[in-house]
Short mmCIF file of C-alpha atoms in Angstrom, two decimals:
data_model
loop_
_atom_site.label_atom_id
_atom_site.label_comp_id
_atom_site.label_asym_id
_atom_site.label_seq_id
_atom_site.Cartn_x
_atom_site.Cartn_y
_atom_site.Cartn_z
CA MET A 10 -0.05 0.03 0.14
CA SER A 11 1.36 3.36 -0.95
CA PRO A 12 1.73 6.34 1.62
CA GLU A 13 -0.73 9.07 1.24
CA PRO A 14 0.43 11.92 -1.18
CA ALA A 15 0.30 15.45 0.35
CA ALA A 16 -2.98 17.29 0.31
CA GLY A 17 -1.43 20.54 -1.05
CA ALA A 18 -2.17 19.87 -4.65
CA GLY A 19 -5.94 20.19 -3.66
CA GLY A 20 -5.37 23.60 -2.02
CA ASP A 21 -4.46 24.80 1.33
CA ASP A 22 -7.76 24.33 2.86
CA ALA A 23 -7.12 20.62 2.61
CA ALA A 24 -3.79 20.72 4.28
CA THR A 25 -3.75 19.14 7.66
CA GLU A 26 -0.17 19.59 8.52
CA PRO A 27 2.34 22.57 7.48
CA CYS A 28 4.14 20.10 5.14
CA ASP A 29 0.82 19.86 3.07
CA LEU A 30 0.67 23.58 2.51
CA THR A 31 1.35 25.08 -1.03
CA ALA A 32 4.60 27.23 -1.11
CA VAL A 33 2.54 30.46 -1.57
CA GLY A 34 0.31 29.32 1.41
CA ALA A 35 3.37 28.59 3.74
CA ARG A 36 5.08 31.68 2.76
CA ARG A 37 2.01 33.91 3.43
CA LEU A 38 1.77 32.34 6.95
CA ILE A 39 5.47 32.92 7.66
CA GLY A 40 5.26 36.62 6.61
CA ALA A 41 2.09 37.00 8.87
CA GLY A 42 3.97 35.30 11.87
CA ARG A 43 1.52 32.42 12.03
CA LEU A 44 4.00 29.79 10.99
CA SER A 45 7.67 29.50 11.84
CA PRO A 46 9.97 28.16 9.30
CA VAL A 47 11.32 25.96 11.97
CA GLU A 48 7.80 24.36 12.59
CA LEU A 49 7.42 24.01 8.61
CA LEU A 50 10.83 22.44 8.23
CA GLU A 51 10.26 19.94 11.20
CA SER A 52 6.79 18.99 9.68
CA CYS A 53 8.67 18.09 6.30
CA LEU A 54 11.10 16.27 7.87
CA ALA A 55 8.79 14.27 10.09
CA ARG A 56 6.78 13.44 6.84
CA ALA A 57 9.95 12.35 5.17
CA ASP A 58 11.08 10.19 8.07
CA ALA A 59 7.70 8.42 8.11
CA THR A 60 7.18 7.64 4.24
CA ASP A 61 10.27 8.37 2.42
CA PRO A 62 11.78 4.91 3.21
CA ALA A 63 8.93 3.46 0.81
CA VAL A 64 9.27 6.37 -1.82
CA ASN A 65 13.05 7.06 -1.65
CA ALA A 66 12.82 10.41 -3.10
CA LEU A 67 15.37 12.39 -0.84
CA VAL A 68 18.60 10.58 -1.27
CA THR A 69 20.67 12.85 0.56
CA ARG A 70 19.67 14.93 3.54
CA ASP A 71 21.49 17.47 5.68
CA ASP A 72 19.20 17.80 8.61
CA ALA A 73 21.51 19.82 10.84
CA ALA A 74 22.39 22.26 8.19
CA ALA A 75 18.62 22.60 7.30
CA ARG A 76 17.70 23.14 10.91
CA ASP A 77 20.39 25.94 11.23
CA ALA A 78 19.01 27.61 8.23
CA ALA A 79 15.48 27.43 9.47
CA GLN A 80 16.40 28.97 12.76
CA ARG A 81 18.14 31.77 11.14
CA ALA A 82 15.14 32.26 8.98
CA ALA A 83 12.92 32.37 12.07
CA ARG A 84 15.03 34.92 13.68
CA ALA A 85 15.18 36.97 10.45
CA ALA A 86 11.32 36.89 10.25
CA ALA A 87 11.04 38.10 13.69
CA ASP A 88 13.40 40.81 13.12
CA ALA A 89 11.76 41.99 9.94
CA ALA A 90 8.22 42.00 11.78
CA ALA A 91 9.74 44.19 14.50
CA ARG A 92 11.25 46.42 11.77
CA ASP A 93 8.22 46.27 9.29
CA ALA A 94 10.65 44.92 6.72
CA ALA A 95 10.26 42.70 3.86
CA LEU A 96 11.33 39.05 3.59
CA GLY A 97 12.56 37.17 0.56
CA PRO A 98 9.92 35.77 -1.59
CA LEU A 99 10.81 32.04 -0.63
CA HIS A 100 11.61 32.91 3.06
CA GLY A 101 11.76 29.82 5.16
CA LEU A 102 10.42 27.47 2.64
CA PRO A 103 12.35 24.21 2.46
CA VAL A 104 13.29 22.68 -0.89
CA ALA A 105 15.61 20.03 -2.02
CA VAL A 106 17.66 20.01 -5.27
CA LYS A 107 17.85 17.47 -8.07
CA ASP A 108 21.21 15.67 -7.79
CA ILE A 109 22.47 16.88 -11.16
CA GLN A 110 22.37 20.44 -9.82
CA ALA A 111 25.09 21.68 -7.38
CA ALA A 112 24.37 22.76 -3.78
CA ALA A 113 27.37 23.69 -1.74
CA GLY A 114 28.47 21.03 0.78
CA LEU A 115 26.13 18.34 -0.52
CA PRO A 116 27.14 15.42 -2.88
CA THR A 117 26.27 15.95 -6.64
CA THR A 118 26.40 12.45 -8.01
CA PHE A 119 24.40 12.80 -11.28
CA GLY A 120 23.38 9.20 -10.26
CA ALA A 121 26.78 8.17 -11.65
CA VAL A 122 28.94 5.88 -9.73
CA PRO A 123 32.20 7.86 -10.76
CA PHE A 124 30.70 10.81 -8.98
CA ALA A 125 29.50 8.99 -5.97
CA ASP A 126 31.75 10.80 -3.67
CA ASN A 127 31.63 14.15 -5.51
CA VAL A 128 30.74 17.15 -3.32
CA ALA A 129 29.90 20.53 -4.60
CA ALA A 130 31.97 23.30 -3.44
CA VAL A 131 29.65 26.13 -4.68
CA ASP A 132 25.88 26.48 -5.69
CA ASP A 133 24.67 26.32 -9.04
CA PRO A 134 23.24 29.70 -10.13
CA ILE A 135 19.75 28.72 -9.67
CA VAL A 136 20.40 27.18 -6.29
CA ARG A 137 21.98 30.26 -5.31
CA ARG A 138 19.07 32.26 -6.44
CA ILE A 139 16.72 30.32 -4.13
CA ARG A 140 18.72 30.68 -1.17
CA ASP A 141 19.08 34.22 -1.84
CA ALA A 142 15.43 34.52 -1.72
CA GLY A 143 15.24 32.77 1.58
CA ALA A 144 14.77 29.01 0.64
CA VAL A 145 15.86 26.33 3.18
CA VAL A 146 17.84 23.55 1.36
CA VAL A 147 17.13 20.18 3.02
CA GLY A 148 19.04 17.87 0.60
CA LYS A 149 18.97 16.16 -2.89
CA THR A 150 16.57 14.12 -4.75
CA ASN A 151 17.00 11.18 -6.79
CA LEU A 152 17.33 10.81 -10.58
CA PRO A 153 18.35 8.30 -13.37
CA ARG A 154 22.09 7.90 -14.20
CA TRP A 155 23.10 11.07 -16.05
CA SER A 156 19.39 12.11 -15.71
CA ALA A 157 18.92 10.20 -19.01
CA ASP A 158 15.74 8.10 -18.54
CA SER A 159 12.00 8.45 -18.12
CA GLN A 160 12.37 6.62 -14.83
CA SER A 161 14.29 7.54 -11.65
CA PHE A 162 16.85 4.79 -10.62
CA ASN A 163 20.54 4.42 -10.39
CA GLU A 164 23.33 2.33 -8.80
CA ILE A 165 24.24 4.70 -6.07
CA PHE A 166 20.63 5.38 -4.55
CA GLY A 167 18.42 2.79 -5.93
CA THR A 168 14.70 3.27 -7.26
CA THR A 169 12.24 5.98 -6.49
CA ASN A 170 8.71 4.83 -6.48
CA ASN A 171 5.57 6.68 -7.23
CA PRO A 172 3.70 7.78 -4.25
CA TRP A 173 0.37 6.80 -5.65
CA ASP A 174 1.45 3.35 -6.33
CA LEU A 175 4.93 2.14 -5.42
CA THR A 176 4.97 -0.56 -8.20
CA ARG A 177 5.24 2.24 -10.60
CA VAL A 178 7.54 4.79 -11.80
CA PRO A 179 7.49 8.66 -10.77
CA ALA A 180 8.82 9.20 -14.21
CA GLY A 181 12.13 10.78 -14.76
CA SER A 182 14.37 12.52 -14.96
CA SER A 183 13.12 14.76 -11.93
CA GLY A 184 11.27 11.85 -10.44
CA GLY A 185 12.74 12.32 -7.03
CA ALA A 186 11.87 15.89 -7.10
CA ALA A 187 8.15 15.35 -8.11
CA ALA A 188 7.84 12.60 -5.79
CA ALA A 189 9.14 14.74 -2.85
CA VAL A 190 6.73 17.57 -3.72
CA ALA A 191 3.76 15.18 -3.90
CA MET A 192 4.73 13.72 -0.52
CA GLY A 193 5.06 16.91 1.32
CA PHE A 194 8.70 16.40 1.94
CA THR A 195 9.25 20.01 0.42
CA GLY A 196 7.19 22.81 -0.60
CA PHE A 197 8.59 22.91 -4.15
CA GLU A 198 11.47 21.51 -6.17
CA LEU A 199 13.80 22.44 -8.95
CA GLY A 200 13.80 20.37 -12.09
CA THR A 201 15.41 20.18 -15.41
CA ASP A 202 13.89 19.20 -18.67
CA ILE A 203 15.61 18.31 -22.06
CA GLY A 204 13.07 15.62 -23.18
CA GLY A 205 10.27 15.77 -20.81
CA SER A 206 12.06 15.63 -17.47
CA ILE A 207 9.99 18.07 -15.77
CA ARG A 208 6.65 17.34 -17.55
CA PHE A 209 6.53 13.44 -16.98
CA PRO A 210 7.22 13.48 -13.34
CA ALA A 211 4.58 16.51 -12.82
CA SER A 212 2.07 14.53 -14.69
CA PHE A 213 2.88 11.04 -13.05
CA ASN A 214 3.01 12.32 -9.50
CA GLY A 215 -0.11 14.65 -9.61
CA VAL A 216 1.93 17.97 -9.06
CA TRP A 217 2.42 21.11 -11.10
CA GLY A 218 5.41 21.62 -13.36
CA HIS A 219 6.65 24.24 -15.67
CA LYS A 220 9.23 23.96 -18.31
CA PRO A 221 10.24 27.49 -19.39
CA SER A 222 11.20 28.53 -22.67
CA TRP A 223 15.01 27.59 -23.42
CA GLY A 224 17.20 30.44 -22.01
CA VAL A 225 14.81 32.02 -19.58
CA VAL A 226 16.28 30.34 -16.51
CA PRO A 227 20.06 29.69 -16.36
CA THR A 228 21.43 26.13 -16.71
CA THR A 229 25.03 26.84 -16.21
CA GLY A 230 26.45 24.61 -13.44
CA TYR A 231 24.35 21.79 -14.60
CA LEU A 232 26.26 18.87 -16.11
CA ASP A 233 25.30 18.79 -19.66
CA HIS A 234 27.87 16.28 -20.92
CA VAL A 235 29.25 18.65 -23.47
CA ALA A 236 30.69 21.63 -21.62
CA GLY A 237 30.70 20.32 -18.05
CA GLY A 238 28.14 22.98 -16.93
CA ASP A 239 30.29 25.95 -18.04
CA THR A 240 27.84 26.99 -20.95
CA GLU A 241 24.26 26.23 -21.61
CA ALA A 242 23.26 22.94 -23.44
CA ASP A 243 21.04 23.03 -26.37
CA ILE A 244 17.05 22.44 -25.42
CA ASN A 245 17.84 21.85 -21.73
CA VAL A 246 16.13 23.89 -19.34
CA SER A 247 15.61 24.40 -15.46
CA GLY A 248 12.31 24.95 -14.04
CA PRO A 249 9.98 24.40 -10.92
CA LEU A 250 7.70 21.60 -9.62
CA ALA A 251 5.21 22.64 -6.87
CA ARG A 252 1.64 21.97 -5.66
CA SER A 253 -0.16 24.96 -7.18
CA CYS A 254 -0.10 27.20 -10.29
CA ASP A 255 0.57 30.32 -7.96
CA ASP A 256 3.50 28.24 -6.61
CA LEU A 257 4.92 28.31 -10.23
CA GLU A 258 4.61 31.85 -10.78
CA LEU A 259 6.31 32.55 -7.48
CA LEU A 260 9.23 30.27 -8.12
CA LEU A 261 9.79 31.26 -11.74
CA ASP A 262 9.89 34.99 -10.73
CA VAL A 263 12.97 33.88 -8.62
CA LEU A 264 14.52 31.55 -11.27
CA ALA A 265 14.13 33.39 -14.32
CA ARG A 266 17.18 35.28 -15.69
CA ARG A 267 16.99 39.07 -15.49
CA GLU A 268 20.58 40.33 -15.98
CA ALA A 269 21.71 42.40 -18.92
CA PRO A 270 22.54 42.02 -21.60
CA TRP A 271 19.93 39.22 -22.03
CA ILE A 272 16.55 40.38 -20.54
CA PRO A 273 13.48 39.01 -22.30
CA GLN A 274 10.81 41.51 -23.24
CA LEU A 275 7.60 39.44 -23.56
CA PRO A 276 4.38 40.93 -25.30
CA ALA A 277 1.21 41.35 -23.31
CA PRO A 278 -1.11 38.29 -23.18
CA ARG A 279 -3.76 38.29 -25.92
CA PHE A 280 -6.53 37.35 -23.44
CA ASP A 281 -7.72 38.19 -19.88
CA VAL A 282 -5.35 36.24 -17.67
CA ASP A 283 -7.89 36.19 -14.84
CA SER A 284 -11.09 35.28 -16.60
CA GLY A 285 -9.73 33.53 -19.59
CA ASP A 286 -11.82 35.89 -21.97
CA GLY A 287 -10.42 35.78 -25.35
CA LEU A 288 -8.15 32.68 -24.77
CA ARG A 289 -7.92 30.50 -27.89
CA VAL A 290 -7.22 26.91 -27.22
CA ALA A 291 -6.27 24.01 -29.61
CA ALA A 292 -6.95 20.46 -28.26
CA TRP A 293 -4.34 17.95 -29.81
CA LEU A 294 -5.29 15.03 -27.68
CA ASP A 295 -4.29 12.21 -30.03
CA ASP A 296 -2.57 11.52 -33.35
CA PRO A 297 -1.88 8.66 -35.52
CA SER A 298 1.85 9.10 -35.03
CA CYS A 299 1.59 8.29 -31.41
CA ARG A 300 -1.77 6.93 -30.25
CA VAL A 301 -2.77 7.76 -26.75
CA ASP A 302 -3.77 5.14 -24.11
CA ALA A 303 -7.65 5.33 -23.38
CA GLU A 304 -6.78 5.76 -19.77
CA VAL A 305 -4.90 8.96 -20.45
CA LEU A 306 -7.62 10.17 -22.79
CA ALA A 307 -10.35 9.60 -20.17
CA VAL A 308 -8.82 12.23 -18.07
CA LEU A 309 -7.71 14.74 -20.74
CA LYS A 310 -11.07 14.89 -22.66
CA PRO A 311 -13.15 15.91 -19.57
CA ALA A 312 -10.61 18.71 -18.93
CA VAL A 313 -10.92 20.08 -22.45
CA ALA A 314 -14.85 19.64 -22.01
CA ALA A 315 -14.53 21.88 -18.77
CA LEU A 316 -12.79 24.52 -20.77
CA GLU A 317 -15.45 24.61 -23.30
CA ALA A 318 -18.11 24.61 -20.61
CA ALA A 319 -16.34 27.70 -19.07
CA GLY A 320 -16.80 29.67 -22.32
CA VAL A 321 -13.30 29.05 -23.58
CA SER A 322 -12.80 28.78 -27.54
CA VAL A 323 -11.58 25.32 -28.15
CA ASP A 324 -10.79 24.09 -31.52
CA ARG A 325 -10.52 20.11 -31.53
CA ASP A 326 -9.17 20.05 -35.11
CA ALA A 327 -6.49 22.49 -35.30
CA ARG A 328 -2.88 21.15 -35.79
CA PRO A 329 0.41 23.08 -36.52
CA ASP A 330 1.58 22.49 -40.08
CA LEU A 331 4.32 19.97 -39.45
CA ASP A 332 4.85 16.21 -39.60
CA PRO A 333 5.16 14.81 -36.06
CA ASP A 334 7.21 11.90 -37.15
CA GLU A 335 9.86 14.41 -38.71
CA ALA A 336 9.58 16.74 -35.76
CA TRP A 337 10.38 13.88 -33.33
CA GLU A 338 13.24 12.25 -35.38
CA VAL A 339 14.79 15.91 -35.56
CA GLY A 340 14.03 16.53 -31.92
CA LEU A 341 15.25 13.31 -30.49
CA TRP A 342 18.40 13.46 -32.65
CA LEU A 343 19.16 16.84 -31.27
CA VAL A 344 18.34 15.83 -27.44
CA ARG A 345 20.90 12.89 -27.92
CA ALA A 346 23.35 15.25 -29.49
CA ALA A 347 22.90 17.68 -26.47
CA MET A 348 23.57 14.74 -24.15
CA THR A 349 26.57 13.43 -25.91
CA LEU A 350 30.24 14.41 -25.68
CA ALA A 351 31.01 16.92 -28.53
CA GLY A 352 33.40 15.85 -31.20
CA GLU A 353 36.40 17.89 -32.16
CA GLY A 354 36.55 19.82 -35.52
CA ASP A 355 33.92 20.72 -38.15
CA GLY A 356 33.51 17.01 -39.37
CA PRO A 357 30.54 15.09 -40.44
CA ASP A 358 28.96 14.93 -36.94
CA HIS A 359 28.92 18.60 -36.91
CA ARG A 360 27.48 18.82 -40.35
CA SER A 361 24.78 16.59 -39.26
CA TRP A 362 23.96 18.72 -36.37
CA LEU A 363 23.68 21.80 -38.70
CA VAL A 364 21.21 19.91 -41.12
CA ARG A 365 18.98 18.87 -38.02
CA HIS A 366 19.28 22.52 -36.54
CA ALA A 367 18.16 23.99 -39.90
CA ARG A 368 15.06 21.64 -39.90
CA ARG A 369 14.49 22.57 -36.36
CA GLU A 370 14.38 26.19 -37.37
CA GLU A 371 11.73 25.46 -40.05
CA LEU A 372 9.74 23.62 -37.43
CA ARG A 373 9.84 26.55 -35.02
CA ARG A 374 8.61 28.71 -37.82
CA ARG A 375 5.59 26.56 -38.35
CA TRP A 376 5.03 26.47 -34.45
CA ALA A 377 5.12 30.33 -34.60
CA GLU A 378 2.52 30.53 -37.47
CA PHE A 379 0.27 28.22 -35.51
CA PHE A 380 0.53 30.43 -32.25
CA ALA A 381 -0.69 33.43 -34.47
CA ASP A 382 -4.05 31.85 -34.26
CA PHE A 383 -3.92 30.31 -30.90
CA ASP A 384 -2.85 30.97 -27.28
CA VAL A 385 -2.50 27.50 -25.91
CA VAL A 386 -2.46 23.84 -27.29
CA VAL A 387 -3.57 21.25 -25.03
CA MET A 388 -1.37 17.99 -25.55
CA PRO A 389 -0.70 14.64 -23.63
CA VAL A 390 2.47 14.58 -21.73
CA ALA A 391 2.88 10.99 -22.32
CA PHE A 392 0.83 8.39 -24.27
CA VAL A 393 0.66 6.09 -21.28
CA PRO A 394 -0.31 6.63 -17.54
CA PRO A 395 2.40 5.82 -14.83
CA PHE A 396 3.94 2.47 -15.82
CA GLU A 397 5.30 -0.42 -13.52
CA HIS A 398 8.88 -0.28 -12.96
CA LEU A 399 10.93 -1.36 -16.28
CA GLN A 400 14.73 -1.51 -15.63
CA GLU A 401 15.73 -4.41 -17.81
CA GLY A 402 17.37 -3.52 -20.99
CA THR A 403 18.29 -0.25 -22.59
CA PHE A 404 16.27 2.77 -23.19
CA SER A 405 16.03 1.71 -26.82
CA ASP A 406 14.77 -1.81 -26.43
CA ARG A 407 12.33 -1.62 -23.70
CA LEU A 408 8.66 -1.87 -24.40
CA LEU A 409 5.44 -0.26 -23.05
CA THR A 410 1.86 -1.37 -23.32
CA CYS A 411 -0.56 1.10 -24.93
CA ASN A 412 -4.36 -0.13 -25.43
CA GLY A 413 -3.30 -3.70 -25.32
CA GLU A 414 -0.40 -3.24 -27.74
CA GLN A 415 3.38 -3.06 -27.14
CA ARG A 416 4.96 0.09 -28.29
CA PRO A 417 8.85 1.23 -28.16
CA TYR A 418 9.68 2.87 -24.80
CA PRO A 419 11.34 5.85 -26.64
CA ASP A 420 7.82 6.75 -27.77
CA VAL A 421 7.32 8.03 -24.43
CA THR A 422 9.09 11.28 -25.53
CA ARG A 423 7.01 11.82 -28.73
CA TRP A 424 4.65 14.32 -27.36
CA THR A 425 7.33 16.25 -25.29
CA ILE A 426 9.94 16.52 -27.82
CA LEU A 427 7.46 18.12 -30.32
CA THR A 428 7.47 21.30 -28.31
CA GLY A 429 10.79 21.05 -26.40
CA MET A 430 13.05 20.78 -29.43
CA ALA A 431 11.31 24.00 -30.53
CA TYR A 432 12.27 25.87 -27.20
CA LEU A 433 8.44 26.37 -26.30
CA PRO A 434 7.36 26.47 -22.59
CA ALA A 435 4.83 23.89 -21.25
CA THR A 436 2.94 23.88 -18.03
CA VAL A 437 1.54 20.67 -16.71
CA PRO A 438 -1.30 20.77 -14.20
CA PRO A 439 -2.66 17.77 -12.39
CA LEU A 440 -5.96 17.03 -14.21
CA GLY A 441 -7.31 13.87 -12.56
CA LEU A 442 -6.97 10.17 -11.84
CA THR A 443 -7.33 7.31 -14.35
CA PRO A 444 -10.57 5.44 -14.06
CA ALA A 445 -9.12 1.83 -13.76
CA ASP A 446 -6.16 2.26 -11.30
CA GLY A 447 -6.83 5.83 -9.81
CA LEU A 448 -3.35 7.11 -11.10
CA PRO A 449 -2.53 10.83 -11.72
CA ILE A 450 -2.63 12.42 -15.30
CA GLY A 451 -1.32 15.82 -16.11
#
């Protein structure tokens, strides 16, 4: 029997313990003096003590350092209240860091045995940002080796299980991060995404996740296999996982890059962001190139119907003018290139990359034409619901079952790569549970 996921995804009114609060809700209470950062941290640690042995999401903990940080945060909150001063936007909120992002004083193993004893001397830029905003770092979360799978297991820390069903995967590669949020071990998490590694775990664990547009959040410091984290890898992004949409907004404001010379200037929304008036939605829920399991569609279709019932304009037939098979082939090649050690010189490998990149630019243009008429496209994250642990064989030769038929395991990336390789943002909300097994779908 699985441990009970946190109530925070259902809103703060459903929270019975401080660790179940959303990040926004907990921060509001801390600012009002109604919740101590120490009380919040102890609630999170107690939840992890009780349930993480079954889930295995937090693979490194430094309780002593976290308690010191929480006590400092509590004193700072009391001092700020006395002086009527402002606190950081994440003040006193516990967080763990995916074990491919460096946090000073903690191991950063990448899930790879050669780095089992690697301890970071400094924070990655985004880890420094959340600390500067007041967050309390409690440890590291699990991932697949080199962050390169749609499950979360490795030889160092073992397997992370899905909180909703321990026999199933929490997805990957930010599977430990999403499971930690779902269980209430932390209020939010940092994830990374090159082929779906924020989006899959958000969907499979019933939490919120956001993959920003490429370049909005810095990824320097992240071991990208090409430059060792000194530069930013193609396609790869960092982004938040949390228990509410408001949490994502709070976190993205902290994470997003704002330094010159590259400061994004985004146009105003073409619709009312509060009421949804004027929002134009395309619903692309299934496709012959990658048929979607009936259990997934049983959750997605009512969600689209709810948008229509709320008065939102939904077009169920609109599609971008592109070949999904070509887009996946190009995107998967580019993802693999970004995760492989670079060759030397301007040889055939580089020419091959230039050819794929040119095709990618054409696909990006076609997406841009599509979004001239639509604001949002609703798509599946994965063609299957959370599946049972599948660790035998390689990424390329495993099989998944969809609608009673076996499909290649790499197909799990078909929907996410369509948009990821084009640098587009994507948000995953928890939409509901599958009828047969009660598994979350986003």
